Amino acid sequence: MELCWMTVKEAREALDKGELGAGELARAILDRVEEVESRVRAYINVFPGEALETAEKVKGGPLAGIPLAIKDNICIRGLETTCASKILKGFKPPYNATVVDRLREAGYVLLGKTNLDEFAMGSSTENSGFFTTHNPWDLDRVPGGSSGGSAAAVAAGECLAALGSDTGGSIRQPAAFCGVVGLKPTYGRVSRYGLVAFASSLDQIGPITRTVEDAALLLEVISGHDPRDSTSAPYPPHKAQELLFKEVRGMVLGLPKEYFGEGLDPQVRGAVLEAVRVLESLGCRVEEVSLPHSPYAVATYYLVATAEASSNLARYDGVKYGYRAPEHKDLYDMYVKTRSQGFGVEVKRRIMLGTYALSAGYYDAYYLKAQKVRTLIKRDFEEVFRACDAVVTPTSPTPAFRMGERLADPLTMYLSDIYTISVNLAGIPAVSVPCGFTREGLPVGLQIMGRAFDEATILSLGYAYQGVTDWHKKRPPV
Amino acid sequence: MEYEAVIGLEVHVQLKTNSKVFCSCSTEFGAPPNTHTCPVCQGMPGVLPVLNRRVAEYAIKAALALNCQINPLSVFARKNYFYPDLPKGYQISQYELPLAEHGYLEIETPQGKRRIGITRVHMEEDAGKNVHGEFGDPHSYVDLNRTGVPLIEIVSEPDIRTPEEARLYLQKLRTIMRYIEVSDADMEKGELRCDANISIRPKGETRLGVKTELKNMNSFRHVQKALEYEIKRQQKVLEEGGIIVQETLLWNPQLGATETMRSKEEAHDYRYFPEPDLVPLEVSQEWLEEVAASLPELPDEKKARFIEEYGLSAYDAEVLTSAREMADFYEAAVKAHPDNPKALANWVMVELLGRLHAENKSLLEAPVTPQQIAQLVALVDKGTISGKMAKEVLAKTYQTGKDPQQIVEEEGLVQLSDESELEAIVEKVLEDNPKEVEKYLAGKTKIVGFFVGQIMKATKGKANPQVVNKILIKKLQEKGEQQ
């Protein structure tokens, strides 16, 4: 077996048995990066020297010797963290994100930092301030976003697994587009300390992996209460075993009718409904349900997220770190030029939207109203989860689209997150699992949503599903 | 036309916790620039604030001392604006649901007691400091040591009617903050900062006039002066048929005048919204009771008790309770000599404070202990020394730190109270001054002072004046009867 296609679990066993050396594994992955990276462009930075050095010195821990990639909006001490933005070019944080501390304790090997839409704002990685990542299944198509670099790296064999972040679908949608597994944990499950904030009340770090089992292994390492994040839940990390082996027979799955209507690609629909039949064959009962406020999710999201973003991104002002416009008349001019030159179009668009939504006279009509609708969306889920153990939907209405296709029309771009956004607004967990391919050979993702802090149910369903299917074993042509 | 002013004050008080409000950096003042900073207070990407519980405790304490109701749930909010001393581009404050509301504080004005309503008390973080032109180059620098130092903002109702009341309100606020030991509230050090909203209206009018906001008043005196100036200015505008423009003004202490800082149109839109990085602060009944139990006796209660328990005048009680260390000093003296609290009050307020004042010292620097004052007053009360002698003894205690008892013994300062001994001396003085006796008997009773002087001279000041007086009057009466 080619080492670059190993799962974390397989590599763990091979390393533990001594059949494989950590250095050997790291070298194999770096060779693969060398081979395909010029075409995929998943990484902003690769650290071959450091990766080999860490691998050679590796000691114990659940991820000892496992080569991983990290989205470049997660801080690692002393290494450039750019968020794919010119404004943070050259910024090296003097601290680790909590998830990075935990991965280090677990013995991981850092391969590099992956590309994203600038500040995680986008659904295609085309908004990266540096370059666009390509979908390993079709290099003319986008890998999805914003964690497109991480998803593409996992799909292309450029790492065994990766971390992404998900504010409105940024882990699940690229996972679906790239044919890999992406988990957005419950809000508060994983510490946000060191994750460069886009929308603080929605952001959550999660794993992108080849199998649901690997997602559980990574979640076990990165989750758990963190005193440095006041919004982190006071729960200890879940054991991967507990996350995967819940009895799925007898589980009730809700199929929300709002997620199967207009705008859904027929091939995606077909693949998802086929996956539902597979789950039925495993003993699950399927019921049609309704999440009546779903049509308002995108509008709500683009008010809440942009409002928070407008404030979160105020710190990039050219004063302390990152980019500063070289020429300016006075302080105000420095602010304007720095931010005009440093931020990309989409980031500026969202800062302006958010600033507007929070402005005196508009606050009640936009931000406050959006918060109220957010509560209604949350209640929709609470209602459904009274009768259902999980909700099953497509991850994205279409498979990966062509590069440039949606750039001119932000609204169409925003609609590619239509099925993933509600989960963030409600704060619940969801996982995207590969469930088939279109005739063009593009992967399709199945999204399983669960109750807050019940990752065990959705991961057990995904694990059981992968036990009887092999979509996740297909490799891209790249 | 007669006008009245309507004044409301917004006061920021720096809390003296050891560490900052959202990180564990030191709050110590005066360290080299940017040495008390970390990624959190520097506003680096991805870092998160964590509330210092001690800050909440101090803030609750302050709010309780200001008779506020504490909200069981209060919410932090972001106040957004760009400035180099604000590294995140927003200040974490509280907006819609503050920590506490509906309080008041009472001030003692020459016209009597006034109750000033307190709208709200909320927590927030301080900003850093921009440094201009200090290093001999054209650049500006930013010092973030102060960024994240905890503040409470105390907003008053527009209940204040005169600049003097404003000053009294601030002084009372400072006294309370010091009593409860949450802040030293020194205006000169910026530990207490005050902005004022002020409008005027014809006396009897109930509607409010257009207000202006005053900033940059760095002492109690400046607050009073700036408000006095602004009242006159507004009055002049109205009397000349003009209208007051809503604006923010800066007090210029050099010019003794206010200057426009920004108009209403230029006012910031702070785009407040709930801080998503912090959970709402829950104050349980249990916590509230715990903090309430830790509150010391407050100045108003203490004053009432001093009047009641020690029979002091309202004025004396006010002075003695105006600082906690003074009240403590006084009570320690009363404890050591419980028989004469009124005399002790006098000795502390007049003699001791007078001396300290002359040397520009505070009571904490006093070289005299409460026990020594008590001992001194006890010596007077027992008749061992006279009041006049006691003043000299205090002067010596002040200089040497020796106990009054020891000074009296060492210097043989014991008062002559023996009646038979004094009778002989009085007799002799009367015999030596027959003319003066004649004058006295002729009705010039004021001449008694002359005899007392002579007797004191003869006894080197040791004669007990009460005893001397008694004997002198008796002897002079006898002489009158003999005639």
XYZ file of N, CA and C in Angstrom, chain B residues 72-286:
645
model
N -28.575 39.857 37.860
C -28.101 38.470 37.990
C -27.366 38.004 36.739
N -27.687 38.624 35.606
C -27.017 38.292 34.353
C -26.637 39.604 33.677
N -25.354 39.795 33.415
C -24.972 40.991 32.677
C -24.097 40.582 31.506
N -24.122 41.424 30.474
C -23.546 41.024 29.186
C -22.427 41.989 28.796
N -21.313 41.436 28.351
C -20.231 42.274 27.830
C -20.544 42.640 26.378
N -20.078 43.810 25.990
C -20.353 44.275 24.631
C -19.088 44.884 24.048
N -19.026 44.898 22.734
C -17.886 45.540 22.077
C -18.261 46.954 21.663
N -17.374 47.873 21.975
C -17.520 49.257 21.544
C -16.460 49.455 20.467
N -16.895 49.617 19.236
C -15.972 49.603 18.099
C -15.511 50.996 17.701
N -14.222 51.212 17.669
C -13.656 52.425 17.068
C -12.169 52.216 16.816
N -11.652 52.955 15.870
C -10.237 52.813 15.513
C -9.403 53.832 16.264
N -8.372 53.374 16.916
C -7.393 54.269 17.514
C -6.153 53.440 17.846
N -4.963 53.997 17.664
C -3.769 53.160 17.866
C -3.631 52.593 19.286
N -4.202 53.275 20.284
C -4.062 52.749 21.646
C -5.088 51.667 21.948
N -5.904 51.328 20.962
C -6.941 50.304 21.137
C -6.615 49.136 20.203
N -5.799 48.191 20.656
C -5.220 47.225 19.704
C -6.226 46.303 19.022
N -7.367 46.042 19.622
C -8.336 45.158 18.978
C -9.244 45.912 18.015
N -9.229 47.244 18.096
C -10.186 48.012 17.307
C -11.546 48.058 17.989
N -11.637 47.496 19.156
C -12.850 47.642 19.966
C -12.458 47.519 21.428
N -13.299 48.151 22.257
C -13.093 48.077 23.692
C -14.162 47.139 24.241
N -13.766 46.210 25.105
C -14.783 45.364 25.730
C -15.377 46.140 26.903
N -16.679 46.328 26.835
C -17.396 47.116 27.826
C -18.704 46.394 28.123
N -19.639 47.099 28.713
C -20.979 46.545 28.858
C -21.934 47.601 28.345
N -23.029 47.177 27.736
C -23.903 48.160 27.115
C -25.344 47.935 27.528
N -26.022 47.006 26.882
C -27.456 46.883 27.138
C -27.781 46.304 28.503
N -27.029 45.328 28.934
C -27.280 44.751 30.263
C -26.053 44.964 31.134
N -25.980 46.102 31.838
C -24.793 46.372 32.655
C -24.797 45.568 33.955
N -23.689 45.610 34.632
C -23.561 44.865 35.891
C -24.615 45.296 36.910
N -24.833 46.605 37.028
C -25.703 47.086 38.100
C -26.415 48.362 37.679
N -27.586 48.593 38.283
C -28.386 49.770 37.945
C -29.112 50.296 39.185
N -29.738 51.464 39.019
C -30.672 52.030 40.005
C -30.063 52.258 41.379
N -28.935 52.920 41.438
C -28.324 53.228 42.733
C -28.417 54.715 43.063
N -27.761 55.099 44.102
C -27.697 56.515 44.458
C -26.548 56.737 45.420
N -26.150 58.008 45.532
C -25.246 58.343 46.621
C -25.645 59.692 47.190
N -25.411 59.893 48.486
C -25.855 61.113 49.151
C -24.684 62.031 49.418
N -24.926 63.317 49.155
C -23.882 64.297 49.458
C -24.426 65.312 50.459
N -23.496 65.911 51.219
C -23.841 66.905 52.229
C -23.510 68.272 51.653
N -24.532 69.017 51.245
C -24.273 70.346 50.676
C -24.569 71.395 51.746
N -24.109 72.627 51.514
C -24.430 73.690 52.483
C -25.947 73.847 52.645
N -26.715 73.453 51.625
C -28.175 73.554 51.721
C -28.805 72.292 52.310
N -27.957 71.338 52.705
C -28.482 70.104 53.285
C -28.148 68.888 52.438
N -28.752 67.769 52.837
C -28.445 66.501 52.195
C -29.080 66.430 50.811
N -28.340 65.899 49.805
C -28.917 65.698 48.467
C -28.622 64.281 48.017
N -29.631 63.656 47.431
C -29.436 62.303 46.915
C -29.271 62.361 45.401
N -28.137 61.838 44.902
C -27.860 61.839 43.461
C -28.052 60.408 42.946
N -28.942 60.261 41.989
C -29.223 58.933 41.444
C -28.058 58.401 40.618
N -27.885 57.081 40.656
C -26.862 56.451 39.811
C -27.570 55.532 38.835
N -27.426 55.857 37.552
C -28.135 55.117 36.515
C -27.598 53.702 36.400
N -26.261 53.604 36.301
C -25.677 52.284 36.058
C -24.209 52.238 36.467
N -23.755 51.038 36.742
C -22.332 50.785 36.963
C -21.976 49.613 36.062
N -20.987 49.791 35.193
C -20.568 48.652 34.372
C -19.054 48.515 34.316
N -18.607 47.336 33.899
C -17.177 47.025 33.814
C -16.682 47.277 32.398
N -15.439 47.670 32.281
C -14.816 47.738 30.958
C -13.296 47.734 31.085
N -12.637 47.643 29.937
C -11.177 47.628 29.945
C -10.654 49.002 29.563
N -9.509 49.364 30.121
C -8.882 50.634 29.770
C -8.168 50.483 28.427
N -7.900 51.593 27.770
C -7.120 51.588 26.530
C -5.660 51.841 26.877
N -4.788 51.745 25.887
C -3.376 52.033 26.112
C -3.113 53.529 26.049
N -1.886 53.876 25.730
C -1.520 55.290 25.713
C -0.680 55.576 24.479
N -1.047 56.621 23.767
C -0.215 57.048 22.641
C 0.808 58.046 23.157
N 2.030 57.880 22.708
C 3.104 58.769 23.166
C 3.607 59.551 21.956
N 3.517 60.881 22.057
C 3.933 61.719 20.926
C 5.154 62.547 21.313
N 6.121 62.580 20.413
C 7.242 63.508 20.539
C 8.093 63.348 21.780
N 8.124 62.144 22.340
C 8.880 61.991 23.582
C 10.311 61.522 23.314
N 10.546 61.020 22.126
C 11.870 60.445 21.852
C 12.644 61.268 20.828
N 12.239 62.526 20.679
C 12.969 63.421 19.798
C 12.887 63.045 18.329
N 11.845 62.335 17.936
C 11.664 62.047 16.520
C 10.206 62.335 16.174
N 9.877 62.351 14.878
C 8.506 62.734 14.511
C 7.484 61.596 14.683
N 7.917 60.438 15.162
C 7.003 59.298 15.250
C 6.174 59.320 16.527
N 5.022 58.702 16.432
C 4.215 58.465 17.623
C 4.410 57.010 18.034
N 4.348 56.779 19.341
C 4.530 55.423 19.851
C 3.297 55.021 20.647
N 3.134 53.719 20.821
C 1.992 53.227 21.584
C 2.498 52.379 22.746
N 2.025 52.687 23.945
C 2.366 51.898 25.135
C 1.101 51.168 25.570
N 1.153 49.841 25.539
C -0.047 49.058 25.843
C -0.072 48.537 27.286
N 0.809 49.059 28.143
C 0.787 48.599 29.539
C -0.581 48.790 30.193
N -1.247 49.897 29.857
C -2.527 50.192 30.514
C -3.703 49.479 29.839
N -3.473 48.953 28.628
C -4.534 48.264 27.898
C -5.037 47.077 28.707
N -6.317 47.061 28.990
C -6.883 45.941 29.730
C -6.868 46.111 31.238
N -6.402 47.263 31.708
C -6.523 47.532 33.146
C -8.017 47.730 33.439
N -8.508 47.115 34.520
C -9.960 47.153 34.730
C -10.481 48.519 35.165
N -11.629 48.871 34.604
C -12.318 50.108 34.974
C -13.770 49.775 35.306
N -14.370 50.609 36.154
C -15.832 50.626 36.185
C -16.267 52.012 35.747
N -17.366 52.050 35.022
C -17.947 53.338 34.665
C -19.193 53.533 35.508
N -19.262 54.683 36.155
C -20.396 54.999 37.029
C -21.121 56.184 36.406
N -22.347 55.960 35.971
C -23.098 57.009 35.293
C -24.156 57.536 36.245
N -24.157 58.850 36.468
C -25.151 59.418 37.382
C -26.386 59.851 36.618
N -27.472 59.979 37.330
C -28.667 60.607 36.780
C -28.383 62.110 36.643
N -29.138 62.821 35.825
C -28.909 64.277 35.722
C -29.497 65.001 36.927
N -29.059 64.597 38.109
C -29.634 65.109 39.358
C -28.808 66.232 39.966
N -27.633 66.493 39.403
C -26.728 67.467 39.998
C -27.102 68.854 39.474
N -27.165 69.833 40.394
C -27.661 71.153 40.003
C -26.590 72.241 40.008
N -25.482 72.013 40.711
C -24.446 73.057 40.764
C -23.059 72.428 40.599
N -22.109 73.228 40.160
C -20.732 72.727 40.061
C -20.201 72.247 41.413
N -20.635 72.904 42.474
C -20.192 72.487 43.800
C -20.721 71.095 44.133
N -21.982 70.848 43.782
C -22.538 69.508 44.010
C -21.773 68.457 43.210
N -21.355 68.844 42.015
C -20.587 67.909 41.187
C -19.284 67.544 41.891
N -18.631 68.571 42.464
C -17.382 68.314 43.171
C -17.636 67.434 44.402
N -18.693 67.751 45.139
C -19.011 66.970 46.338
C -19.329 65.512 45.976
N -20.044 65.352 44.863
C -20.380 64.007 44.393
C -19.105 63.211 44.109
N -18.166 63.853 43.413
C -16.913 63.169 43.063
C -16.100 62.847 44.315
N -16.076 63.808 45.245
C -15.306 63.562 46.468
C -15.912 62.423 47.269
N -17.233 62.384 47.285
C -17.915 61.303 48.014
C -17.638 59.962 47.331
N -17.662 59.997 46.007
C -17.389 58.781 45.243
C -15.976 58.269 45.569
N -15.046 59.207 45.616
C -13.669 58.818 45.934
C -13.598 58.226 47.341
N -14.246 58.890 48.287
C -14.249 58.385 49.658
C -14.767 56.949 49.709
N -15.873 56.710 49.002
C -16.477 55.370 49.038
C -15.543 54.348 48.397
N -14.957 54.693 47.239
C -14.055 53.750 46.558
C -12.871 53.401 47.457
N -12.404 54.400 48.199
C -11.274 54.148 49.102
C -11.707 53.325 50.309
N -12.888 53.620 50.828
C -13.408 52.847 51.968
C -13.458 51.362 51.639
N -13.989 51.063 50.451
C -14.183 49.649 50.108
C -12.929 49.061 49.464
N -11.909 49.874 49.359
C -10.579 49.428 48.911
C -10.573 48.783 47.535
N -11.408 49.321 46.622
C -11.342 48.808 45.252
C -10.525 49.734 44.351
N -10.300 50.971 44.815
C -9.515 51.914 44.027
C -9.003 53.018 44.934
N -7.854 53.592 44.565
C -7.386 54.759 45.297
C -8.047 56.022 44.744
N -8.650 55.877 43.568
C -9.488 56.931 42.981
C -8.829 58.307 43.012
N -7.541 58.334 42.688
C -6.807 59.598 42.672
C -6.964 60.228 41.290
N -7.624 61.370 41.225
C -7.881 62.004 39.917
C -6.601 62.411 39.215
N -5.655 62.928 39.985
C -4.394 63.376 39.381
C -3.666 62.204 38.720
N -3.837 60.999 39.259
C -3.168 59.829 38.673
C -4.036 59.148 37.616
N -5.196 59.729 37.347
C -6.069 59.139 36.337
C -6.818 57.916 36.829
N -6.802 57.687 38.129
C -7.536 56.535 38.670
C -9.026 56.833 38.787
N -9.344 58.114 38.698
C -10.746 58.532 38.641
C -10.812 59.588 37.551
N -11.649 59.338 36.544
C -11.767 60.282 35.421
C -13.218 60.661 35.277
N -13.445 61.904 34.941
C -14.818 62.386 34.944
C -15.153 63.143 33.662
N -16.259 62.746 33.031
C -16.846 63.523 31.949
C -18.183 64.036 32.470
N -18.591 65.210 31.970
C -19.846 65.772 32.461
C -20.767 66.102 31.304
N -22.058 65.835 31.494
C -23.084 66.306 30.566
C -23.797 67.447 31.259
N -23.908 68.565 30.560
C -24.495 69.725 31.223
C -25.401 70.506 30.294
N -26.548 70.902 30.838
C -27.450 71.802 30.105
C -28.000 72.788 31.126
N -28.552 73.871 30.634
C -29.206 74.797 31.563
C -30.635 75.031 31.092
N -31.476 75.495 32.031
C -32.873 75.791 31.675
C -33.370 76.864 32.634
N -34.383 77.629 32.215
C -34.933 78.632 33.124
C -35.442 77.941 34.384
N -35.222 78.569 35.531
C -35.676 77.976 36.787
C -37.170 77.727 36.709
N -37.607 76.553 37.151
C -39.030 76.232 37.113
C -39.413 75.412 35.896
N -38.587 75.494 34.838
C -38.833 74.709 33.624
C -38.535 73.237 33.921
N -39.366 72.326 33.401
C -39.108 70.905 33.683
C -38.456 70.206 32.505
N -38.622 70.781 31.295
C -37.977 70.149 30.146
C -36.470 70.428 30.178
N -35.716 69.525 29.553
C -34.263 69.679 29.566
C -33.815 70.547 28.397
N -32.762 71.308 28.622
C -32.171 72.071 27.534
C -31.219 71.197 26.734
N -30.633 71.752 25.681
C -29.645 71.016 24.883
C -28.359 70.917 25.699
N -27.783 69.703 25.725
C -26.615 69.505 26.592
C -25.317 69.520 25.796
N -24.258 69.818 26.502
C -22.933 69.639 25.939
C -22.198 68.643 26.829
N -21.168 68.015 26.275
C -20.385 67.064 27.051
C -19.009 67.658 27.290
N -18.572 67.634 28.553
C -17.267 68.196 28.904
C -16.279 67.080 29.207
N -15.099 67.212 28.629
C -14.048 66.231 28.880
C -12.775 66.912 29.339
N -11.813 66.090 29.757
C -10.477 66.567 30.113
C -10.437 67.427 31.382
N -11.158 66.995 32.396
C -11.094 67.701 33.681
C -10.352 66.788 34.648
N -9.130 67.214 35.009
C -8.252 66.260 35.687
C -8.123 66.444 37.203
N -8.988 67.274 37.776
C -9.011 67.384 39.231
C -10.392 67.854 39.653
N -10.692 67.690 40.936
C -11.992 68.124 41.446
C -12.192 69.609 41.160
N -11.100 70.380 41.362
C -11.163 71.817 41.172
C -11.500 72.147 39.708
N -10.862 71.406 38.799
C -11.123 71.654 37.384
C -12.545 71.294 36.990
N -13.075 70.244 37.576
C -14.465 69.879 37.277
C -15.365 71.044 37.649
N -15.156 71.552 38.866
C -15.999 72.657 39.330
C -15.828 73.890 38.434
N -14.575 74.213 38.141
C -14.296 75.405 37.320
C -14.860 75.258 35.916
N -14.664 74.091 35.319
C -15.136 73.875 33.945
C -16.651 73.996 33.892
N -17.326 73.416 34.902
C -18.790 73.488 34.911
C -19.253 74.927 35.125
N -18.569 75.637 36.014
C -18.925 77.039 36.240
C -18.788 77.827 34.943
N -17.677 77.585 34.251
C -17.443 78.269 32.985
C -18.542 77.945 31.979
N -18.844 76.644 31.877
C -19.795 76.192 30.861
C -21.208 76.725 31.137
N -21.578 76.811 32.418
C -22.897 77.379 32.752
C -22.954 78.831 32.281
N -21.894 79.571 32.591
C -21.864 80.983 32.179
C -21.913 81.097 30.659
N -21.154 80.245 29.987
C -21.097 80.312 28.526
C -22.485 80.043 27.930
N -23.129 78.958 28.412
C -24.455 78.614 27.877
C -25.457 79.734 28.153
N -25.345 80.302 29.373
C -26.252 81.374 29.758
C -26.096 82.572 28.813
N -24.839 82.878 28.525
C -24.552 84.010 27.652
C -25.138 83.769 26.255
N -24.935 82.528 25.756
C -25.466 82.191 24.433
C -26.981 82.408 24.416
N -27.660 81.909 25.440
C -29.117 82.014 25.466
C -29.568 83.457 25.617
N -28.870 84.178 26.493
C -29.275 85.569 26.719
C -29.080 86.425 25.478
N -28.126 86.032 24.646
C -27.904 86.778 23.406
C -28.788 86.263 22.280
N -29.747 85.395 22.652
C -30.711 84.914 21.660
C -30.199 83.747 20.821
N -29.070 83.185 21.205
C -28.513 82.074 20.441
C -29.089 80.742 20.901
N -28.626 79.656 20.278
C -29.043 78.328 20.721
C -27.800 77.520 21.071
N -27.982 76.605 22.036
C -26.877 75.736 22.446
C -26.727 74.623 21.407
N -25.495 74.392 20.986
C -25.223 73.324 20.019
C -24.768 72.090 20.784
N -25.379 70.957 20.469
C -24.942 69.719 21.122
C -23.567 69.335 20.586
N -22.591 69.285 21.481
C -21.219 68.996 21.048
C -20.394 68.498 22.231
N -19.233 68.010 21.904
C -18.307 67.591 22.950
C -17.235 68.656 23.097
N -17.005 69.090 24.335
C -16.056 70.176 24.599
C -14.903 69.669 25.456
N -13.756 70.256 25.205
C -12.589 69.935 26.045
C -12.324 71.113 26.965
N -12.071 70.833 28.239
C -11.695 71.878 29.180
C -10.216 72.168 28.987
N -9.912 73.437 28.779
C -8.518 73.850 28.650
C -8.121 74.589 29.930
N -7.387 73.908 30.814
C -7.106 74.506 32.122
C -6.187 75.735 32.013
N -5.354 75.790 30.976
C -4.494 76.961 30.808
C -5.326 78.197 30.495
N -6.275 78.021 29.555
C -7.119 79.154 29.173
C -8.258 79.376 30.149
N -8.566 78.334 30.940
C -9.728 78.426 31.818
C -11.007 78.507 31.011
N -11.027 77.778 29.874
C -12.198 77.839 29.002
C -12.416 76.476 28.347
N -13.631 76.276 27.802
C -13.910 75.036 27.081
C -13.744 75.285 25.588
N -13.337 74.230 24.880
C -13.132 74.336 23.431
C -13.822 73.174 22.740
N -14.317 73.404 21.541
C -15.016 72.344 20.813
C -14.058 71.217 20.433
N -14.465 69.986 20.743
C -13.668 68.828 20.350
C -14.310 68.191 19.113
N -15.601 67.902 19.204
C -16.301 67.417 18.014
C -17.796 67.731 18.131
N -18.416 67.910 16.963
C -19.839 68.229 16.930
C -20.639 66.942 16.984
N -21.948 67.085 17.115
C -22.835 65.921 17.168
C -22.702 65.096 15.887
N -22.555 65.807 14.756
C -22.454 65.103 13.473
C -21.196 64.238 13.407
N -20.160 64.706 14.106
C -18.906 63.944 14.059
C -18.847 62.863 15.137
N -19.912 62.751 15.916
C -19.914 61.777 17.004
C -19.703 60.366 16.451
N -18.994 59.539 17.187
C -18.732 58.169 16.754
C -20.004 57.331 16.777
N -20.096 56.415 15.839
C -21.099 55.358 15.960
C -20.322 54.134 16.416
N -20.483 53.776 17.672
C -19.629 52.733 18.250
C -20.064 51.314 17.880
N -21.207 51.189 17.232
C -21.674 49.868 16.775
C -21.557 48.810 17.877
N -22.084 49.141 19.028
C -22.080 48.176 20.144
C -22.793 46.889 19.741
N -22.259 45.770 20.121
C -23.009 44.505 20.025
C -22.429 43.544 21.058
N -23.205 42.530 21.455
C -22.749 41.637 22.525
C -21.427 40.965 22.167
N -20.483 40.934 23.090
C -19.159 40.348 22.867
C -19.280 38.816 22.770
N -19.074 38.273 21.544
C -19.290 36.825 21.394
C -18.184 35.971 22.021
N -17.080 36.576 22.406
C -15.983 35.801 22.987
C -16.144 35.586 24.490
N -17.147 36.244 25.088
C -17.353 36.083 26.531
C -18.779 35.642 26.789
N -18.942 34.800 27.785
C -20.303 34.419 28.166
C -20.835 35.491 29.121
N -22.148 35.623 29.213
C -22.695 36.610 30.159
C -22.210 36.309 31.579
N -22.032 37.372 32.354
C -21.599 37.194 33.741
C -22.820 36.883 34.604
N -22.764 35.743 35.268
C -23.842 35.376 36.183
C -23.410 35.716 37.598
N -24.241 36.460 38.299
C -23.950 36.745 39.701
C -24.991 36.015 40.537
N -24.576 34.946 41.168
C -25.508 34.155 41.968
C -25.825 34.895 43.264
N -26.954 34.544 43.862
C -27.351 35.139 45.131
C -26.255 34.895 46.164
N -25.682 33.717 46.093
C -24.655 33.309 47.056
C -23.416 34.215 46.956
